[in-house]
CSV table of C-alpha atoms in Angstrom, one decimal:
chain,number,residue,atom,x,y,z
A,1,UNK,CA,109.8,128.3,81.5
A,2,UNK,CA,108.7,126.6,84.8
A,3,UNK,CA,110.7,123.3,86.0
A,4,UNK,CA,111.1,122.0,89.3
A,5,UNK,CA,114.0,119.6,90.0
A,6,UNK,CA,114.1,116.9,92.8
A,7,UNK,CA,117.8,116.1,93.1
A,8,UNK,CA,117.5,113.0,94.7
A,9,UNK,CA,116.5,110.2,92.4
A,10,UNK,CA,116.8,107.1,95.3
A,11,UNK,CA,116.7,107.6,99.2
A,12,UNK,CA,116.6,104.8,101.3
A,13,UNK,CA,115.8,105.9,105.4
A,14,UNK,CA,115.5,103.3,108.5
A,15,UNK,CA,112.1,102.9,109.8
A,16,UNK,CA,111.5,105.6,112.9
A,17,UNK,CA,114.3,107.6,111.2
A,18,UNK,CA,113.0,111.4,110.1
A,19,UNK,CA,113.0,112.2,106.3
A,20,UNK,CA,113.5,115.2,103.9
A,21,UNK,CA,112.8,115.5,100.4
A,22,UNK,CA,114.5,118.3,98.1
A,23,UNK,CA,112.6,119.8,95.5
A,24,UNK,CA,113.7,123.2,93.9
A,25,UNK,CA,111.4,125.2,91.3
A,26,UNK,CA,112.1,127.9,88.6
A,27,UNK,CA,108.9,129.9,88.0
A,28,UNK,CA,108.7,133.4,87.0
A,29,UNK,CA,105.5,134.6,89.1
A,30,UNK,CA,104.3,133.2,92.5
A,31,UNK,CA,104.2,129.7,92.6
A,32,UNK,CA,101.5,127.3,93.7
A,33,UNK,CA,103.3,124.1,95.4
A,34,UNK,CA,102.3,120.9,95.7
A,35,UNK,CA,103.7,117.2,96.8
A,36,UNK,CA,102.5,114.0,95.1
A,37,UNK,CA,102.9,110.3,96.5
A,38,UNK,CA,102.9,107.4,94.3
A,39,UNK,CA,102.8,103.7,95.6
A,40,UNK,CA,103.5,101.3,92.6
A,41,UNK,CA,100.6,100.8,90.3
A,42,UNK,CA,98.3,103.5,91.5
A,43,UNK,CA,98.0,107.3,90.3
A,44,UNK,CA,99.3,110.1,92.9
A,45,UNK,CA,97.7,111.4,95.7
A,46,UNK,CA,98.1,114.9,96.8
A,47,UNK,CA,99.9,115.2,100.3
A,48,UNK,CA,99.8,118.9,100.7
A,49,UNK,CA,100.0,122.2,98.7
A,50,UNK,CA,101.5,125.6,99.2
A,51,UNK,CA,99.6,128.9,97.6
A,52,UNK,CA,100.3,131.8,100.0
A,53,UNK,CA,100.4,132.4,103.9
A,54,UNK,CA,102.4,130.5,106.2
A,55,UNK,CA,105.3,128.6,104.6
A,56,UNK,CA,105.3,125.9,106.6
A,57,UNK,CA,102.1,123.8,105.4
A,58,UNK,CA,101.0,120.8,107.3
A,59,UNK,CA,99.7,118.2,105.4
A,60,UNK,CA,98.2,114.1,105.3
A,61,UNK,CA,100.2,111.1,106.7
A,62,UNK,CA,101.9,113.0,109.0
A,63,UNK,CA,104.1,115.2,106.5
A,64,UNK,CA,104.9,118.6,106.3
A,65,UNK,CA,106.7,121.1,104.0
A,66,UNK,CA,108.3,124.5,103.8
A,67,UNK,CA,108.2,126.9,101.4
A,68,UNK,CA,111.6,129.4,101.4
A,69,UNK,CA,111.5,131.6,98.3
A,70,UNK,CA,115.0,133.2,99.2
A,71,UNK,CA,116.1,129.7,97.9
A,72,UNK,CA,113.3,128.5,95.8
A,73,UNK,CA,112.8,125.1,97.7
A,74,UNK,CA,109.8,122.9,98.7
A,75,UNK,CA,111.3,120.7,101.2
A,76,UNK,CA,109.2,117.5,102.2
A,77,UNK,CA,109.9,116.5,105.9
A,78,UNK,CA,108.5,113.7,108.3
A,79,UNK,CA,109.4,113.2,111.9
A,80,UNK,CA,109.3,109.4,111.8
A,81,UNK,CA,109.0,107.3,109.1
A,82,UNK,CA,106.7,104.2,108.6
A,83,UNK,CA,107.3,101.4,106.1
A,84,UNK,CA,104.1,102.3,104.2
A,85,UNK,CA,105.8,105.7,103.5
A,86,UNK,CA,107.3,103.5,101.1
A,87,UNK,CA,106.8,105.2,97.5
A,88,UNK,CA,107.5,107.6,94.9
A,89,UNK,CA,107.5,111.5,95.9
A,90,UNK,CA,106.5,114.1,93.5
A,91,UNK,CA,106.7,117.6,93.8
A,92,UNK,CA,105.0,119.8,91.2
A,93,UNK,CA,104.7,123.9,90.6
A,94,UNK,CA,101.2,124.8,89.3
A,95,UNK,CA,101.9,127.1,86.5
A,96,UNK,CA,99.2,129.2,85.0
A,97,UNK,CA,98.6,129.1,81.3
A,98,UNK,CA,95.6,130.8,79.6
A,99,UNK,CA,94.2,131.2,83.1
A,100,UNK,CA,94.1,127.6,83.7
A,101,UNK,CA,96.8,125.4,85.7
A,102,UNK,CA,99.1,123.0,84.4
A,103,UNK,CA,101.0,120.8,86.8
A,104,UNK,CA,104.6,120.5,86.1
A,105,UNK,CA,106.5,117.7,87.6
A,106,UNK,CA,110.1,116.8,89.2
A,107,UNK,CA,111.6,113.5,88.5
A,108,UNK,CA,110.4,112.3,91.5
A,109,UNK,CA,112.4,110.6,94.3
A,110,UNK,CA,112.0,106.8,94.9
A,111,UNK,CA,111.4,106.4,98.8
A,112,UNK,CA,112.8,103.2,100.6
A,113,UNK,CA,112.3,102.2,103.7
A,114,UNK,CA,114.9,100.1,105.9
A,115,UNK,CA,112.6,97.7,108.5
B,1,UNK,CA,82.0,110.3,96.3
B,2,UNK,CA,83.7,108.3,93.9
B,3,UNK,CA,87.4,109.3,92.4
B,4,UNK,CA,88.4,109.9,89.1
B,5,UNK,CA,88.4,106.1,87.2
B,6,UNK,CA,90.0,105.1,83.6
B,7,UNK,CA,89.4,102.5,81.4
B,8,UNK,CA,91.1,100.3,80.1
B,9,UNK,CA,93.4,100.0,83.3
B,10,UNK,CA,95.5,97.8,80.9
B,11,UNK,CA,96.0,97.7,77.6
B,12,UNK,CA,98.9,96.0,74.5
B,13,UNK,CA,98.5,97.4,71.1
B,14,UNK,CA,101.2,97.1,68.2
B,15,UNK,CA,102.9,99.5,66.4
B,16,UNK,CA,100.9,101.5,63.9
B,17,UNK,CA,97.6,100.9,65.5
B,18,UNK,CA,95.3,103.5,67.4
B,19,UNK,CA,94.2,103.8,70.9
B,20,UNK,CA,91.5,105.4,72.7
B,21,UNK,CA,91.8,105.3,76.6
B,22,UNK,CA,88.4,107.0,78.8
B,23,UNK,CA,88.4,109.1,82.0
B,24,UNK,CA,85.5,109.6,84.4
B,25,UNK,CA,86.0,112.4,86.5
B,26,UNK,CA,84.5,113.2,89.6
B,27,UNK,CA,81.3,114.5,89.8
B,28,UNK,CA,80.6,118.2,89.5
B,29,UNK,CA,84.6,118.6,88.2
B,30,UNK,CA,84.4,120.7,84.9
B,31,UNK,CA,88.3,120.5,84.1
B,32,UNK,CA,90.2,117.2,82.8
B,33,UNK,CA,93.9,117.2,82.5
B,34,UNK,CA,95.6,114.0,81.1
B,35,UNK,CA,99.6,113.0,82.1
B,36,UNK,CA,102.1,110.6,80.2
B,37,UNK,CA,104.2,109.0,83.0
B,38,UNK,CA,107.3,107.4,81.0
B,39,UNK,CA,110.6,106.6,83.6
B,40,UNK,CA,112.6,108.4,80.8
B,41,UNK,CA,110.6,111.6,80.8
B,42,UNK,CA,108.8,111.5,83.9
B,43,UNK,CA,105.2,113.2,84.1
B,44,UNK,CA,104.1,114.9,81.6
B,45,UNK,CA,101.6,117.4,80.8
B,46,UNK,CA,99.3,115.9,77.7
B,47,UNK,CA,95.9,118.7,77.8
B,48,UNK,CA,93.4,119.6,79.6
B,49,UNK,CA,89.6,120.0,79.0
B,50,UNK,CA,86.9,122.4,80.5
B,51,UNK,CA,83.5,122.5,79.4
B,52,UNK,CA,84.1,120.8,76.4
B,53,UNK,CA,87.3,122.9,75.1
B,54,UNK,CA,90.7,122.1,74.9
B,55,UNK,CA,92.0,124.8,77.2
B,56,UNK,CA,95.8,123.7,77.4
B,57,UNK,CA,98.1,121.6,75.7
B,58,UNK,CA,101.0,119.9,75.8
B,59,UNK,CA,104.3,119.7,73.6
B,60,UNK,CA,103.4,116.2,72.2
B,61,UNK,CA,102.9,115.7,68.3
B,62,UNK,CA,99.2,115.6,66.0
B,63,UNK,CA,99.0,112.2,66.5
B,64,UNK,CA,97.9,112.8,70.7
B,65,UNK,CA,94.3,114.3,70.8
B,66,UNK,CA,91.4,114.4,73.1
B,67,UNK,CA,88.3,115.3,73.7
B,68,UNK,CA,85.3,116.2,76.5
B,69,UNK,CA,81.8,115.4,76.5
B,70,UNK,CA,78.8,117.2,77.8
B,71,UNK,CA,79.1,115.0,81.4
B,72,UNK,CA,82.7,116.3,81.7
B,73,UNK,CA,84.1,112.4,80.6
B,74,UNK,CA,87.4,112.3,78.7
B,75,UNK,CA,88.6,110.9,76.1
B,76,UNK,CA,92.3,110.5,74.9
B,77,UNK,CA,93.1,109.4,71.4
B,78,UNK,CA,96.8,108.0,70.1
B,79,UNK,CA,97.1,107.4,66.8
B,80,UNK,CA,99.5,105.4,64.6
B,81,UNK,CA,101.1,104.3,67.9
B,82,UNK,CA,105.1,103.9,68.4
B,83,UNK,CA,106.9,101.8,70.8
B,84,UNK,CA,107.8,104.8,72.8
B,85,UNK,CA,104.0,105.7,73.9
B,86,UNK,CA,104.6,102.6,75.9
B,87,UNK,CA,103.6,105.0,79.2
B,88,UNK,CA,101.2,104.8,82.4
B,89,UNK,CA,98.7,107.5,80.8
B,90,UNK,CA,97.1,109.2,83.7
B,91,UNK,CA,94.0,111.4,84.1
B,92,UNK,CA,93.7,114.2,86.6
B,93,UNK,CA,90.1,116.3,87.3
B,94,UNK,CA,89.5,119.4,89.2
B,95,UNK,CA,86.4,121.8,90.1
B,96,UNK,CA,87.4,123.9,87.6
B,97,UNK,CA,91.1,123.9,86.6
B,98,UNK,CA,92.6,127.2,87.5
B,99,UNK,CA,95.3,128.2,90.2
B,100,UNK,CA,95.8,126.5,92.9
B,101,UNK,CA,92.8,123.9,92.6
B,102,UNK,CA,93.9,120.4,93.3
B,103,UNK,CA,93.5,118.0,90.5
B,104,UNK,CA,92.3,114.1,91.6
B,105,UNK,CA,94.0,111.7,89.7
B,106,UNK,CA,93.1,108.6,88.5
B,107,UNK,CA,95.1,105.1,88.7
B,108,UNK,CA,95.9,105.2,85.1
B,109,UNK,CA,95.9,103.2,81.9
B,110,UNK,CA,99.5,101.3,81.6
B,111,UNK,CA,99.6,100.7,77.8
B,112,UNK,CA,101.9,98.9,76.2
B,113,UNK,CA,103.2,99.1,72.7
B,114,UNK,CA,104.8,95.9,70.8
């Protein structure tokens, strides 16, 4: 069965400070990757997605992620954090069932930011 | 173009009543997928809806169903609800829900059972 597992529930980072975000999938067949933000009380935006190619994949707000399969990890990275990077952090595996996608989800780790 | 909107954004029901919560999706997406966002369980995977059929479903019990209209709108029934569907219900659309396509989520309905 797919899961993906984010092993950091809390992470608390200094403003200007660079960030990474685990995330670590079980899926039997290549995976499609994606990361999710969440600010409190609105539904998740996507901030990039993995499917093939280059496994390093650029994505909005400055974020990036790389994909190693040797490990199966999605690692979530910024340079220099801003306090409006403030959120939850999802990441997801797209796993195909009847042809059609399902997302499944980590926990999600809860991002704070120190001023 | 406008995103993916749900109503109610809030609702309080009491045990043993019904709910219905509606999803718009964007236009021209085919494929609805609906989420239950609980901090116990996390997000989880409800159905999805192309074209009218239930393509995919979840591991949630009878009493969770759903259903598409002709203008791809979604609709998400709970029945005979129980404190623990307290949950942020959230709705997702994509062009046409296969590999890879990113799905647009809504802001969700936070519903709250007493």
């Amino acid at each position: 069965a797919q899961s993906v597992t984010q092993p950091d529930i809390h992470i608390t980072v200094s403003e200007g400070a660079s960030l990474e975000l685990r995330c670590n999938y079980s899926y039997g067949a290549t995976p499609y990757l994606f990361w999710y933000v969440q600010s409190p009380g609105q539904g998740l935006q996507l901030l990039l997605k993995y499917f093939s190619g280059d496994t390093l994949v650029q994505g909005i707000k400055g974020f990036e992620a790389e994909f190693k399969r040797s490990q199966s990890s999605f690692n979530l990275r910024k340079p220099s954090v801003h306090w409006s990077d403030a959120a939850e952090y999802f990441c997801a595996v797209g796993a195909l069932i009847q042809g059609a996608q399902k997302l499944v989800f980590g926990q999600g780790t809860r991002l704070t930011i120190n001023p | 173009k406008a995103g993916v909107t749900q109503t109610p954004r809030y609702l309080i029901k009491t045990r043993g009543q019904q709910v219905t919560l509606s999803c718009s999706p964007i236009s021209g997406h085919r494929s609805v997928s609906w989420y239950q966002q609980t901090p116990g369980q996390g997000l989880q995977f409800l159905f999805e809806y192309f074209s009218e059929t239930q393509r995919n479903k979840g591991n949630f019990p009878g009493r969770f169903s759903g259903r598409q209209f002709s203008n791809s709108r979604s609709e998400m029934n709970v029945s005979t609800l129980e404190l623990g569907d307290s949950a942020l219900y959230l709705c997702a659309s994509s062009g046409n829900g296969l590999a890879g396509n990113e799905q647009f989520f809504g802001p969700g309905t936070r519903l709250t059972v007493l």
